[in-house]
């Protein structure tokens, strides 16, 4: 409970910068894992993302130069984007395969009539 005291700037800044990617990472991460990526690549991406998030949080807490914070934020965003692109590409590929399955079904149904 806050009990009426003002929130120190450091606490507010830590909360604001510590979690910008957490929810999107969890959401995209679940779909990424469902695409059955290569285990080594998946582990690498997750570890680099975790390290970038940790560096981002520490840069805010320790008031490191803004360059460090921005670099860590960019690395986290790039990892998230790479995972999202793979999910979208695989999804589109699966839709393409579905199209061929439906075309085959239509061809077989036409031959059966």
PDB file of C-alpha atoms in Angstrom:
ATOM      1  CA  UNK A   1       0.000   0.000   0.000  1.00  0.00           C
ATOM      2  CA  UNK A   2       1.331   3.417  -0.944  1.00  0.00           C
ATOM      3  CA  UNK A   3      -0.086   5.210   2.150  1.00  0.00           C
ATOM      4  CA  UNK A   4      -0.108   8.546   0.370  1.00  0.00           C
ATOM      5  CA  UNK A   5       3.617   8.918  -0.137  1.00  0.00           C
ATOM      6  CA  UNK A   6       4.781   9.860  -3.636  1.00  0.00           C
ATOM      7  CA  UNK A   7       6.314   7.070  -5.674  1.00  0.00           C
ATOM      8  CA  UNK A   8      10.025   7.743  -6.136  1.00  0.00           C
ATOM      9  CA  UNK A   9      11.041   8.356  -9.728  1.00  0.00           C
ATOM     10  CA  UNK A  10      13.428   5.380  -9.684  1.00  0.00           C
ATOM     11  CA  UNK A  11      10.631   2.951  -8.703  1.00  0.00           C
ATOM     12  CA  UNK A  12       8.299   4.319 -11.356  1.00  0.00           C
ATOM     13  CA  UNK A  13      11.030   4.160 -13.988  1.00  0.00           C
ATOM     14  CA  UNK A  14      11.928   0.568 -13.092  1.00  0.00           C
ATOM     15  CA  UNK A  15       8.341  -0.574 -13.414  1.00  0.00           C
ATOM     16  CA  UNK A  16       7.871   1.267 -16.689  1.00  0.00           C
ATOM     17  CA  UNK A  17      10.987  -0.095 -18.381  1.00  0.00           C
ATOM     18  CA  UNK A  18      11.261  -3.564 -16.867  1.00  0.00           C
ATOM     19  CA  UNK A  19       8.270  -5.114 -18.602  1.00  0.00           C
ATOM     20  CA  UNK A  20       7.713  -3.603 -22.069  1.00  0.00           C
ATOM     21  CA  UNK A  21       8.273  -6.900 -23.880  1.00  0.00           C
ATOM     22  CA  UNK A  22       7.055  -9.431 -21.352  1.00  0.00           C
ATOM     23  CA  UNK A  23       3.478  -9.946 -22.507  1.00  0.00           C
ATOM     24  CA  UNK A  24       4.270  -9.820 -26.258  1.00  0.00           C
ATOM     25  CA  UNK A  25       7.196 -12.206 -25.696  1.00  0.00           C
ATOM     26  CA  UNK A  26       5.016 -14.698 -23.848  1.00  0.00           C
ATOM     27  CA  UNK A  27       2.334 -14.517 -26.533  1.00  0.00           C
ATOM     28  CA  UNK A  28       4.678 -14.759 -29.516  1.00  0.00           C
ATOM     29  CA  UNK A  29       6.881 -17.246 -27.661  1.00  0.00           C
ATOM     30  CA  UNK A  30       4.028 -19.719 -27.230  1.00  0.00           C
ATOM     31  CA  UNK A  31       3.193 -19.566 -30.934  1.00  0.00           C
ATOM     32  CA  UNK A  32       6.908 -19.731 -31.819  1.00  0.00           C
ATOM     33  CA  UNK A  33       7.389 -22.902 -29.779  1.00  0.00           C
ATOM     34  CA  UNK A  34       4.289 -24.393 -31.431  1.00  0.00           C
ATOM     35  CA  UNK A  35       5.977 -23.974 -34.836  1.00  0.00           C
ATOM     36  CA  UNK A  36       8.558 -26.600 -33.764  1.00  0.00           C
ATOM     37  CA  UNK A  37      11.670 -24.501 -34.363  1.00  0.00           C
ATOM     38  CA  UNK A  38      15.157 -25.970 -34.204  1.00  0.00           C
ATOM     39  CA  UNK A  39      15.833 -26.435 -30.470  1.00  0.00           C
ATOM     40  CA  UNK A  40      19.254 -24.754 -30.597  1.00  0.00           C
ATOM     41  CA  UNK A  41      17.847 -21.672 -32.316  1.00  0.00           C
ATOM     42  CA  UNK A  42      14.874 -21.459 -29.965  1.00  0.00           C
ATOM     43  CA  UNK A  43      17.084 -21.709 -26.880  1.00  0.00           C
ATOM     44  CA  UNK A  44      19.467 -19.104 -28.294  1.00  0.00           C
ATOM     45  CA  UNK A  45      16.673 -16.633 -29.057  1.00  0.00           C
ATOM     46  CA  UNK A  46      15.068 -17.090 -25.651  1.00  0.00           C
ATOM     47  CA  UNK A  47      18.373 -16.715 -23.798  1.00  0.00           C
ATOM     48  CA  UNK A  48      19.404 -13.617 -25.763  1.00  0.00           C
ATOM     49  CA  UNK A  49      15.957 -12.103 -25.170  1.00  0.00           C
ATOM     50  CA  UNK A  50      16.217 -12.814 -21.438  1.00  0.00           C
ATOM     51  CA  UNK A  51      19.698 -11.285 -21.304  1.00  0.00           C
ATOM     52  CA  UNK A  52      18.541  -8.201 -23.218  1.00  0.00           C
ATOM     53  CA  UNK A  53      15.592  -7.778 -20.847  1.00  0.00           C
ATOM     54  CA  UNK A  54      17.895  -8.099 -17.844  1.00  0.00           C
ATOM     55  CA  UNK A  55      20.352  -5.556 -19.259  1.00  0.00           C
ATOM     56  CA  UNK A  56      17.442  -3.217 -20.055  1.00  0.00           C
ATOM     57  CA  UNK A  57      16.172  -3.455 -16.477  1.00  0.00           C
ATOM     58  CA  UNK A  58      19.641  -3.016 -14.966  1.00  0.00           C
ATOM     59  CA  UNK A  59      20.351  -0.058 -17.234  1.00  0.00           C
ATOM     60  CA  UNK A  60      17.248   1.623 -15.855  1.00  0.00           C
ATOM     61  CA  UNK A  61      17.977   0.764 -12.229  1.00  0.00           C
ATOM     62  CA  UNK A  62      21.645   1.698 -12.313  1.00  0.00           C
ATOM     63  CA  UNK A  63      21.070   4.727 -14.533  1.00  0.00           C
ATOM     64  CA  UNK A  64      23.561   3.535 -17.125  1.00  0.00           C
ATOM     65  CA  UNK A  65      23.972   5.589 -20.294  1.00  0.00           C
ATOM     66  CA  UNK A  66      20.870   5.739 -22.442  1.00  0.00           C
ATOM     67  CA  UNK A  67      22.790   3.954 -25.224  1.00  0.00           C
ATOM     68  CA  UNK A  68      22.903   0.750 -23.136  1.00  0.00           C
ATOM     69  CA  UNK A  69      19.181   0.907 -22.438  1.00  0.00           C
ATOM     70  CA  UNK A  70      18.367   1.581 -26.106  1.00  0.00           C
ATOM     71  CA  UNK A  71      20.636  -1.208 -27.353  1.00  0.00           C
ATOM     72  CA  UNK A  72      19.106  -3.760 -24.982  1.00  0.00           C
ATOM     73  CA  UNK A  73      15.602  -2.624 -25.950  1.00  0.00           C
ATOM     74  CA  UNK A  74      16.471  -2.922 -29.660  1.00  0.00           C
ATOM     75  CA  UNK A  75      17.915  -6.430 -29.216  1.00  0.00           C
ATOM     76  CA  UNK A  76      14.762  -7.548 -27.391  1.00  0.00           C
ATOM     77  CA  UNK A  77      12.571  -6.028 -30.089  1.00  0.00           C
ATOM     78  CA  UNK A  78      14.636  -7.663 -32.854  1.00  0.00           C
ATOM     79  CA  UNK A  79      14.357 -11.095 -31.202  1.00  0.00           C
ATOM     80  CA  UNK A  80      10.621 -10.638 -30.764  1.00  0.00           C
ATOM     81  CA  UNK A  81      10.276  -9.580 -34.408  1.00  0.00           C
ATOM     82  CA  UNK A  82      12.328 -12.562 -35.628  1.00  0.00           C
ATOM     83  CA  UNK A  83      10.119 -14.960 -33.699  1.00  0.00           C
ATOM     84  CA  UNK A  84       6.937 -13.267 -34.945  1.00  0.00           C
ATOM     85  CA  UNK A  85       8.145 -13.378 -38.563  1.00  0.00           C
ATOM     86  CA  UNK A  86       8.799 -17.117 -38.304  1.00  0.00           C
ATOM     87  CA  UNK A  87       5.322 -17.680 -36.835  1.00  0.00           C
ATOM     88  CA  UNK A  88       3.670 -15.645 -39.610  1.00  0.00           C
ATOM     89  CA  UNK A  89       5.699 -17.312 -42.371  1.00  0.00           C
ATOM     90  CA  UNK A  90       4.860 -20.800 -41.134  1.00  0.00           C
ATOM     91  CA  UNK A  91       1.205 -19.857 -40.748  1.00  0.00           C
ATOM     92  CA  UNK A  92       1.053 -18.569 -44.318  1.00  0.00           C
ATOM     93  CA  UNK A  93       2.821 -21.707 -45.530  1.00  0.00           C
ATOM     94  CA  UNK A  94       0.231 -23.864 -43.761  1.00  0.00           C
ATOM     95  CA  UNK A  95      -2.599 -21.879 -45.343  1.00  0.00           C
ATOM     96  CA  UNK A  96      -0.996 -22.478 -48.730  1.00  0.00           C
ATOM     97  CA  UNK A  97      -0.911 -26.220 -48.041  1.00  0.00           C
ATOM     98  CA  UNK A  98      -4.560 -26.107 -46.976  1.00  0.00           C
ATOM     99  CA  UNK A  99      -5.398 -24.517 -50.304  1.00  0.00           C
ATOM    100  CA  UNK A 100      -3.820 -27.455 -52.135  1.00  0.00           C
ATOM    101  CA  UNK A 101      -5.644 -29.943 -49.911  1.00  0.00           C
ATOM    102  CA  UNK A 102      -8.961 -28.292 -50.710  1.00  0.00           C
ATOM    103  CA  UNK A 103      -8.133 -28.274 -54.421  1.00  0.00           C
ATOM    104  CA  UNK A 104      -7.305 -31.990 -54.257  1.00  0.00           C
ATOM    105  CA  UNK A 105     -10.552 -32.659 -52.388  1.00  0.00           C
ATOM    106  CA  UNK A 106     -12.513 -30.776 -55.046  1.00  0.00           C
ATOM    107  CA  UNK A 107     -10.773 -32.720 -57.811  1.00  0.00           C
ATOM    108  CA  UNK A 108     -11.558 -36.061 -56.144  1.00  0.00           C
ATOM    109  CA  UNK A 109     -15.178 -35.053 -55.542  1.00  0.00           C
ATOM    110  CA  UNK A 110     -15.476 -34.026 -59.184  1.00  0.00           C
ATOM    111  CA  UNK A 111     -14.142 -37.396 -60.327  1.00  0.00           C
ATOM    112  CA  UNK A 112     -16.539 -39.266 -58.034  1.00  0.00           C
ATOM    113  CA  UNK A 113     -19.623 -37.551 -59.523  1.00  0.00           C
TER     114      UNK A 113
END
